[in-house]
Structures are given as structure tokens and as C-alpha cells.
Amino acid sequence: MSGRLAVVGLGPGNDRYLTPEAAAALADAHALYGYGPYLDRVPARAGQSRHPSDNREEAARAADALRHAAQGVNVAVASGGDPGVFAMAAAICEQIAIGPETWRALDVVFIPGITAMLAVAARIGAPLGHDFCALSLSDNLKPWPLIERRLDAAAQAGFALALYNPVSRARPWQFASALERLRRHLPPATPVIFGRAVGRPDERVAVTVLENAANEPADMATLVIVGTRETRVIERPGRSPLVYTPRAVPPALAEASA
Ligand code: SAH
């Protein structure tokens, strides 16, 4: 009996962002694994067992799910947003790489979801309209000096930045320090977007500029997008502004930032 393991992206918020493929994989599963609040978003189905776990237990959760699938069970691991972006897909691969040979024989599928940066960007225009990169500010899994080097390199190279995991209770000072770092490379008026709980009832999206960004509230449910030298804000009467990064970089600007 060979089991199946689906690593499923739930999207950032409610069902509106759940793809039909992800919904089908969740409905088909006989056992569901995931961070508790994510599992709460999956409709209950008779005969399906649920195995919620804590946020920080990704490796153990991945191993438990693989062990269960190896017993011939159809297992789904639910992940917020896209499972390949700072989430469970890599945790599953890491366990397969070090786990028993039988795990390599499993039918493992990865089902994409809408990641937070795309949902936030879509709320406000096209801040990621040209080259961009995504960074996690969490130093749980990598040292802070490496994060600083990556912030420097990305800002110097002219990428717009999508910053995941800006703040948590265990990491109170890192976000302000990251903004301070970016101010060395980018003009004070660079647009910065704070998207909180996008796709959920308590969603809040705010636009500010780099020099004021440290005053904006940010928490674990916030994704921050920092624009480039080219990123523009279009004010609109009676409507929220549009923020966009044009698709072209003028040759003069490209030389100036080289
Ligand atoms: N796999 C997820 C990211 C997991 S890391 C994805 O693809 O979106 C967790 C971080 O994602 C949070 O700290 C926050 O920065 C961001 N995030 C997740 N859901 C969000 C949402 N609904 N609104 C804004 N940011 C969100």
C-alpha cells in the first residue's frame, strides 16, 4: 500500500484565495496536518483525522506526516499562502532527504497557493511590477548578520523587497534595525507598504515612506513591501493610492545605482 502526501497552500486568507486544486486535495485527505490556526480554516469532513501542531514544530510535523503517509494513508499538510515560500514544502523535502528510504517511494505532491506578497501587492497596484526579491526577517533559522548582508545586497541591486516575518514576540528589534539598514541605500521617500492579515476580516493595508516606516505597527501577520527608487505613488480622489514599480528602468538611473 503506497501512501500519498500533498503539501497544500491555503492562500493568505479565506476561501476566496483557495484554489480548486487545493480544496480538492484537502477534501480527499484522510489525515490533515498543519499549524492549528491553518487547520481551523479547513472545513471539517467526516472520517478525516486532524493533527494540529504548534508554529515552531515544522520539522516534527513534517516527519509525523511522512510517517503517517508511509502507512498507506492519504495525508495533506496544510500551509498558509504558498507551501514553497518560507513554509512546509521545504520542511517536507528536508525530512525526506534525511529520512528512511521508504519516504522516497511516496507519492508526494506540492499544490501551490497565493503567497502573501502577491495578495498584498494586488491590494495596492503593482509594487512588485519589476524585479523583486523575497526575504524572511526571521533569524530563527539563519544568523542576523546574513539577513543584513542580504538586505544590503538587495537594496543596492535595486530590487523591490517583500519582507516576510518582520516581527514576532521573540524578535522585537530586528524590523527597526532592518529599516535602518535599508535607509543607508534608499531615499527617505521610498514607498513602503504594510499589509496585515490580507484576505481576512481584520485586513489592513497602509502606505508610508521609508523614513516613517518604523512608526507603522507591524506584527506576525504583516507583510512589508519596500519599493525601489523607481516606485511611484498615484494619489486618487476618494480612493486609496496606487503604488507601482514601472516595468522599465531608465538607463541613466540604472547607471546611477550601479
Ligand atoms: N507560506 C506563507 C508565508 C509563511 S511566513 C506565504 O506564502 O504567504 C509567515 C509570514 O507571511 C508572516 O509573518 C507574514 O509576513 C506573511 N503573511 C502570511 N499571511 C499573511 C496575510 N494574510 N497578510 C499579510 N502577511 C501575511
CSV table of C-alpha atoms and ligand atoms in Angstrom, one decimal:
chain,number,residue,atom,x,y,z
A,1,MET,CA,0.0,0.0,0.0
A,2,SER,CA,1.6,3.2,-1.0
A,3,GLY,CA,0.6,6.4,0.7
A,4,ARG,CA,0.2,9.9,-0.7
A,5,LEU,CA,1.3,13.2,0.8
A,6,ALA,CA,0.0,16.5,-0.5
A,7,VAL,CA,1.6,19.7,0.7
A,8,VAL,CA,-1.2,22.2,0.2
A,9,GLY,CA,-1.1,26.0,0.0
A,10,LEU,CA,-4.2,27.6,1.6
A,11,GLY,CA,-3.6,31.1,0.3
A,12,PRO,CA,-3.3,34.1,2.7
A,13,GLY,CA,-6.9,34.4,3.9
A,14,ASN,CA,-10.3,32.9,3.4
A,15,ASP,CA,-11.7,30.6,0.8
A,16,ARG,CA,-11.6,33.2,-1.9
A,17,TYR,CA,-7.9,32.6,-2.3
A,18,LEU,CA,-8.0,28.8,-2.1
A,19,THR,CA,-7.5,27.2,-5.5
A,20,PRO,CA,-9.9,24.4,-6.6
A,21,GLU,CA,-6.9,22.0,-6.7
A,22,ALA,CA,-6.0,22.8,-3.1
A,23,ALA,CA,-9.7,22.4,-2.0
A,24,ALA,CA,-9.9,19.0,-3.7
A,25,ALA,CA,-6.6,17.8,-2.1
A,26,LEU,CA,-7.8,18.8,1.4
A,27,ALA,CA,-11.2,17.1,0.8
A,28,ASP,CA,-9.5,13.9,-0.4
A,29,ALA,CA,-7.1,13.6,2.5
A,30,HIS,CA,-7.8,11.1,5.3
A,31,ALA,CA,-5.4,12.8,7.7
A,32,LEU,CA,-4.7,16.6,7.9
A,33,TYR,CA,-1.6,18.1,9.4
A,34,GLY,CA,-0.7,21.7,9.9
A,35,TYR,CA,-0.3,24.7,12.3
A,36,GLY,CA,-3.5,24.8,14.4
A,37,PRO,CA,-4.9,28.1,13.1
A,38,TYR,CA,-4.4,27.0,9.5
A,39,LEU,CA,-6.2,23.7,10.1
A,40,ASP,CA,-9.1,25.7,11.6
A,41,ARG,CA,-9.6,27.2,8.1
A,42,VAL,CA,-10.2,23.8,6.5
A,43,PRO,CA,-13.8,22.7,6.5
A,44,ALA,CA,-14.4,19.6,8.7
A,45,ARG,CA,-15.1,16.3,6.8
A,46,ALA,CA,-16.4,13.1,8.4
A,47,GLY,CA,-13.7,10.3,8.6
A,48,GLN,CA,-10.8,12.7,8.4
A,49,SER,CA,-8.3,12.9,11.3
A,50,ARG,CA,-6.8,16.2,12.3
A,51,HIS,CA,-3.3,16.7,13.7
A,52,PRO,CA,-2.7,20.3,14.6
A,53,SER,CA,0.7,21.4,15.9
A,54,ASP,CA,2.5,24.5,17.1
A,55,ASN,CA,4.0,27.1,14.8
A,56,ARG,CA,7.6,26.2,15.5
A,57,GLU,CA,7.3,22.5,15.1
A,58,GLU,CA,7.7,22.3,11.4
A,59,ALA,CA,10.3,19.5,11.3
A,60,ALA,CA,8.5,17.3,13.7
A,61,ARG,CA,5.2,17.9,11.9
A,62,ALA,CA,6.8,17.0,8.5
A,63,ALA,CA,8.2,13.8,9.9
A,64,ASP,CA,4.9,12.8,11.5
A,65,ALA,CA,3.0,13.5,8.3
A,66,LEU,CA,5.5,11.4,6.3
A,67,ARG,CA,5.4,8.5,8.8
A,68,HIS,CA,1.6,8.6,8.5
A,69,ALA,CA,1.6,8.6,4.7
A,70,ALA,CA,4.1,5.7,4.7
A,71,GLN,CA,1.4,3.6,6.4
A,72,GLY,CA,-0.6,3.9,3.2
A,73,VAL,CA,-2.7,6.9,4.2
A,74,ASN,CA,-3.7,9.8,2.1
A,75,VAL,CA,-2.2,12.8,4.1
A,76,ALA,CA,-2.4,16.5,3.4
A,77,VAL,CA,-0.2,19.1,5.1
A,78,ALA,CA,-1.8,22.5,5.1
A,79,SER,CA,0.4,25.5,4.8
A,80,GLY,CA,-0.6,29.2,4.8
A,81,GLY,CA,-0.1,31.1,1.5
A,82,ASP,CA,2.2,29.1,-0.8
A,83,PRO,CA,3.8,26.0,0.8
A,84,GLY,CA,7.1,26.7,-1.0
A,85,VAL,CA,7.5,30.2,0.5
A,86,PHE,CA,9.1,30.0,4.0
A,87,ALA,CA,6.8,27.1,4.8
A,88,MET,CA,6.2,23.4,4.8
A,89,ALA,CA,7.3,22.3,1.3
A,90,ALA,CA,11.0,22.7,2.2
A,91,ALA,CA,10.4,21.2,5.6
A,92,ILE,CA,9.0,18.0,4.0
A,93,CYS,CA,11.9,17.8,1.5
A,94,GLU,CA,14.4,18.2,4.3
A,95,GLN,CA,12.8,15.3,6.2
A,96,ILE,CA,12.7,13.1,3.0
A,97,ALA,CA,16.4,13.9,2.5
A,98,ILE,CA,17.4,12.5,5.9
A,99,GLY,CA,14.5,10.1,6.5
A,100,PRO,CA,14.1,6.4,5.7
A,101,GLU,CA,14.3,5.1,2.1
A,102,THR,CA,10.5,4.3,2.2
A,103,TRP,CA,9.7,8.0,2.3
A,104,ARG,CA,11.3,8.4,-1.2
A,105,ALA,CA,8.8,6.0,-2.6
A,106,LEU,CA,5.8,8.1,-1.5
A,107,ASP,CA,3.7,9.9,-4.0
A,108,VAL,CA,4.4,13.5,-2.8
A,109,VAL,CA,2.7,16.4,-4.5
A,110,PHE,CA,3.0,20.2,-3.9
A,111,ILE,CA,0.0,22.3,-4.5
A,112,PRO,CA,0.7,26.0,-4.9
A,113,GLY,CA,-1.2,28.8,-3.2
A,114,ILE,CA,-1.3,32.5,-3.4
A,115,THR,CA,1.6,33.8,-1.3
A,116,ALA,CA,1.2,36.8,1.0
A,117,MET,CA,3.4,39.2,-1.1
A,118,LEU,CA,1.2,38.7,-4.2
A,119,ALA,CA,-2.0,39.2,-2.2
A,120,VAL,CA,-0.7,42.4,-0.6
A,121,ALA,CA,0.7,43.7,-3.9
A,122,ALA,CA,-2.7,43.2,-5.6
A,123,ARG,CA,-4.4,45.3,-2.9
A,124,ILE,CA,-2.4,48.4,-3.8
A,125,GLY,CA,-1.4,48.2,-7.5
A,126,ALA,CA,1.9,46.8,-8.7
A,127,PRO,CA,4.7,47.4,-6.2
A,128,LEU,CA,6.4,44.2,-7.4
A,129,GLY,CA,5.9,45.2,-11.1
A,130,HIS,CA,9.6,44.8,-11.9
A,131,ASP,CA,12.5,42.8,-10.4
A,132,PHE,CA,11.9,42.0,-6.7
A,133,CYS,CA,13.1,39.6,-4.1
A,134,ALA,CA,11.5,38.0,-1.0
A,135,LEU,CA,13.3,37.8,2.3
A,136,SER,CA,12.3,36.4,5.7
A,137,LEU,CA,13.5,38.6,8.5
A,138,SER,CA,13.3,35.7,11.0
A,139,ASP,CA,16.6,34.9,12.5
A,140,ASN,CA,15.4,31.6,13.9
A,141,LEU,CA,16.9,29.7,11.0
A,142,LYS,CA,19.7,31.9,9.9
A,143,PRO,CA,22.0,34.4,11.6
A,144,TRP,CA,21.1,38.1,11.7
A,145,PRO,CA,24.3,39.3,10.1
A,146,LEU,CA,23.4,37.2,7.0
A,147,ILE,CA,20.0,38.9,6.9
A,148,GLU,CA,21.8,42.3,7.0
A,149,ARG,CA,24.1,41.4,4.1
A,150,ARG,CA,21.1,40.2,2.0
A,151,LEU,CA,19.2,43.5,2.8
A,152,ASP,CA,22.2,45.5,1.7
A,153,ALA,CA,22.7,43.5,-1.5
A,154,ALA,CA,19.0,43.5,-2.5
A,155,ALA,CA,18.6,47.3,-1.9
A,156,GLN,CA,21.9,48.1,-3.6
A,157,ALA,CA,20.9,45.9,-6.6
A,158,GLY,CA,17.6,47.9,-7.0
A,159,PHE,CA,15.2,45.1,-6.1
A,160,ALA,CA,11.8,45.8,-4.5
A,161,LEU,CA,11.7,43.8,-1.3
A,162,ALA,CA,8.9,41.7,0.1
A,163,LEU,CA,9.7,41.2,3.8
A,164,TYR,CA,8.1,38.2,5.4
A,165,ASN,CA,8.1,37.5,9.2
A,166,PRO,CA,9.0,41.2,10.0
A,167,VAL,CA,8.2,41.0,13.7
A,168,SER,CA,7.4,38.4,16.4
A,169,ARG,CA,7.4,38.5,20.2
A,170,ALA,CA,10.8,36.8,20.3
A,171,ARG,CA,12.2,39.2,17.7
A,172,PRO,CA,11.3,42.8,18.9
A,173,TRP,CA,14.2,44.8,17.5
A,174,GLN,CA,15.0,43.2,14.2
A,175,PHE,CA,12.5,45.0,12.0
A,176,ALA,CA,13.5,48.5,13.0
A,177,SER,CA,17.1,47.5,12.5
A,178,ALA,CA,16.3,46.2,9.0
A,179,LEU,CA,14.6,49.5,8.1
A,180,GLU,CA,17.6,51.4,9.4
A,181,ARG,CA,19.8,49.3,7.2
A,182,LEU,CA,17.7,50.0,4.1
A,183,ARG,CA,17.8,53.7,4.8
A,184,ARG,CA,21.5,53.6,4.0
A,185,HIS,CA,20.8,52.7,0.5
A,186,LEU,CA,17.4,54.1,-0.4
A,187,PRO,CA,15.9,57.6,-0.4
A,188,PRO,CA,13.7,58.6,2.6
A,189,ALA,CA,10.7,58.9,0.3
A,190,THR,CA,10.8,55.3,-1.0
A,191,PRO,CA,7.3,53.9,-0.7
A,192,VAL,CA,6.7,51.2,1.9
A,193,ILE,CA,3.5,49.1,2.1
A,194,PHE,CA,2.3,47.3,5.3
A,195,GLY,CA,-0.2,44.6,4.5
A,196,ARG,CA,-1.7,43.0,7.6
A,197,ALA,CA,-4.0,39.9,7.6
A,198,VAL,CA,-4.7,40.3,3.9
A,199,GLY,CA,-7.8,38.3,2.8
A,200,ARG,CA,-9.1,38.1,6.4
A,201,PRO,CA,-11.8,40.1,8.0
A,202,ASP,CA,-9.3,42.2,10.0
A,203,GLU,CA,-7.2,43.1,6.9
A,204,ARG,CA,-5.4,46.5,7.0
A,205,VAL,CA,-3.2,47.9,4.2
A,206,ALA,CA,-1.2,51.1,4.8
A,207,VAL,CA,1.2,53.0,2.6
A,208,THR,CA,4.0,55.1,4.0
A,209,VAL,CA,7.6,56.1,3.2
A,210,LEU,CA,10.8,54.6,4.3
A,211,GLU,CA,11.7,57.5,6.8
A,212,ASN,CA,8.4,57.0,8.6
A,213,ALA,CA,8.1,53.2,8.3
A,214,ALA,CA,9.4,52.5,11.8
A,215,ASN,CA,6.2,54.2,13.2
A,216,GLU,CA,3.8,51.8,11.4
A,217,PRO,CA,2.5,48.9,13.5
A,218,ALA,CA,3.7,45.5,12.3
A,219,ASP,CA,3.2,42.0,13.7
A,220,MET,CA,3.4,38.4,12.7
A,221,ALA,CA,0.5,38.7,10.3
A,222,THR,CA,2.1,41.6,8.4
A,223,LEU,CA,4.0,41.5,5.2
A,224,VAL,CA,6.0,44.6,4.3
A,225,ILE,CA,6.9,45.7,0.7
A,226,VAL,CA,9.7,48.2,0.3
A,227,GLY,CA,9.8,49.8,-3.1
A,228,THR,CA,12.7,50.9,-5.3
A,229,ARG,CA,14.0,54.3,-6.5
A,230,GLU,CA,11.5,54.0,-9.3
A,231,THR,CA,8.5,53.0,-7.3
A,232,ARG,CA,5.7,55.7,-7.6
A,233,VAL,CA,2.5,56.6,-5.7
A,234,ILE,CA,-0.5,57.8,-7.6
A,235,GLU,CA,-2.9,59.7,-5.4
A,236,ARG,CA,-6.6,59.4,-6.4
A,237,PRO,CA,-9.6,61.5,-5.2
A,238,GLY,CA,-11.8,59.5,-2.9
A,239,ARG,CA,-9.8,56.3,-3.4
A,240,SER,CA,-6.8,54.7,-1.9
A,241,PRO,CA,-3.5,55.5,-3.7
A,242,LEU,CA,-2.0,53.2,-6.3
A,243,VAL,CA,1.6,52.1,-5.7
A,244,TYR,CA,3.6,50.7,-8.7
A,245,THR,CA,7.1,49.9,-9.8
A,246,PRO,CA,7.3,50.7,-13.5
A,247,ARG,CA,8.3,47.9,-15.9
A,248,ALA,CA,11.2,49.9,-17.3
A,249,VAL,CA,14.3,51.3,-15.6
A,250,PRO,CA,15.8,54.4,-17.5
A,251,PRO,CA,19.4,53.8,-18.5
A,252,ALA,CA,20.6,56.9,-16.5
A,253,LEU,CA,19.0,55.6,-13.3
A,254,ALA,CA,20.4,52.1,-13.9
A,255,GLU,CA,23.9,53.6,-14.1
A,256,ALA,CA,23.4,55.8,-11.0
A,257,SER,CA,22.5,52.9,-8.9
A,258,ALA,CA,25.3,50.6,-10.2
B,1,SAH,N1,3.9,30.5,3.2
B,1,SAH,C1,3.4,31.8,3.6
B,1,SAH,C2,4.5,32.6,4.3
B,1,SAH,C3,4.8,32.0,5.7
B,1,SAH,S1,5.9,33.0,6.6
B,1,SAH,C4,3.0,32.5,2.3
B,1,SAH,O1,3.3,32.1,1.2
B,1,SAH,O2,2.4,33.6,2.4
B,1,SAH,C5,4.7,33.9,7.6
B,1,SAH,C6,4.7,35.4,7.2
B,1,SAH,O3,3.9,35.5,6.0
B,1,SAH,C7,4.0,36.3,8.1
B,1,SAH,O4,4.9,36.8,9.2
B,1,SAH,C8,3.7,37.5,7.2
B,1,SAH,O5,4.8,38.2,6.9
B,1,SAH,C9,3.3,36.8,5.9
B,1,SAH,N2,1.8,36.5,5.8
B,1,SAH,C10,1.2,35.4,5.9
B,1,SAH,N3,-0.2,35.5,5.7
B,1,SAH,C11,-0.4,36.9,5.6
B,1,SAH,C12,-1.5,37.7,5.3
B,1,SAH,N4,-2.8,37.1,5.2
B,1,SAH,N5,-1.4,39.0,5.2
B,1,SAH,C13,-0.1,39.6,5.3
B,1,SAH,N6,1.0,38.8,5.5
B,1,SAH,C14,0.9,37.5,5.6
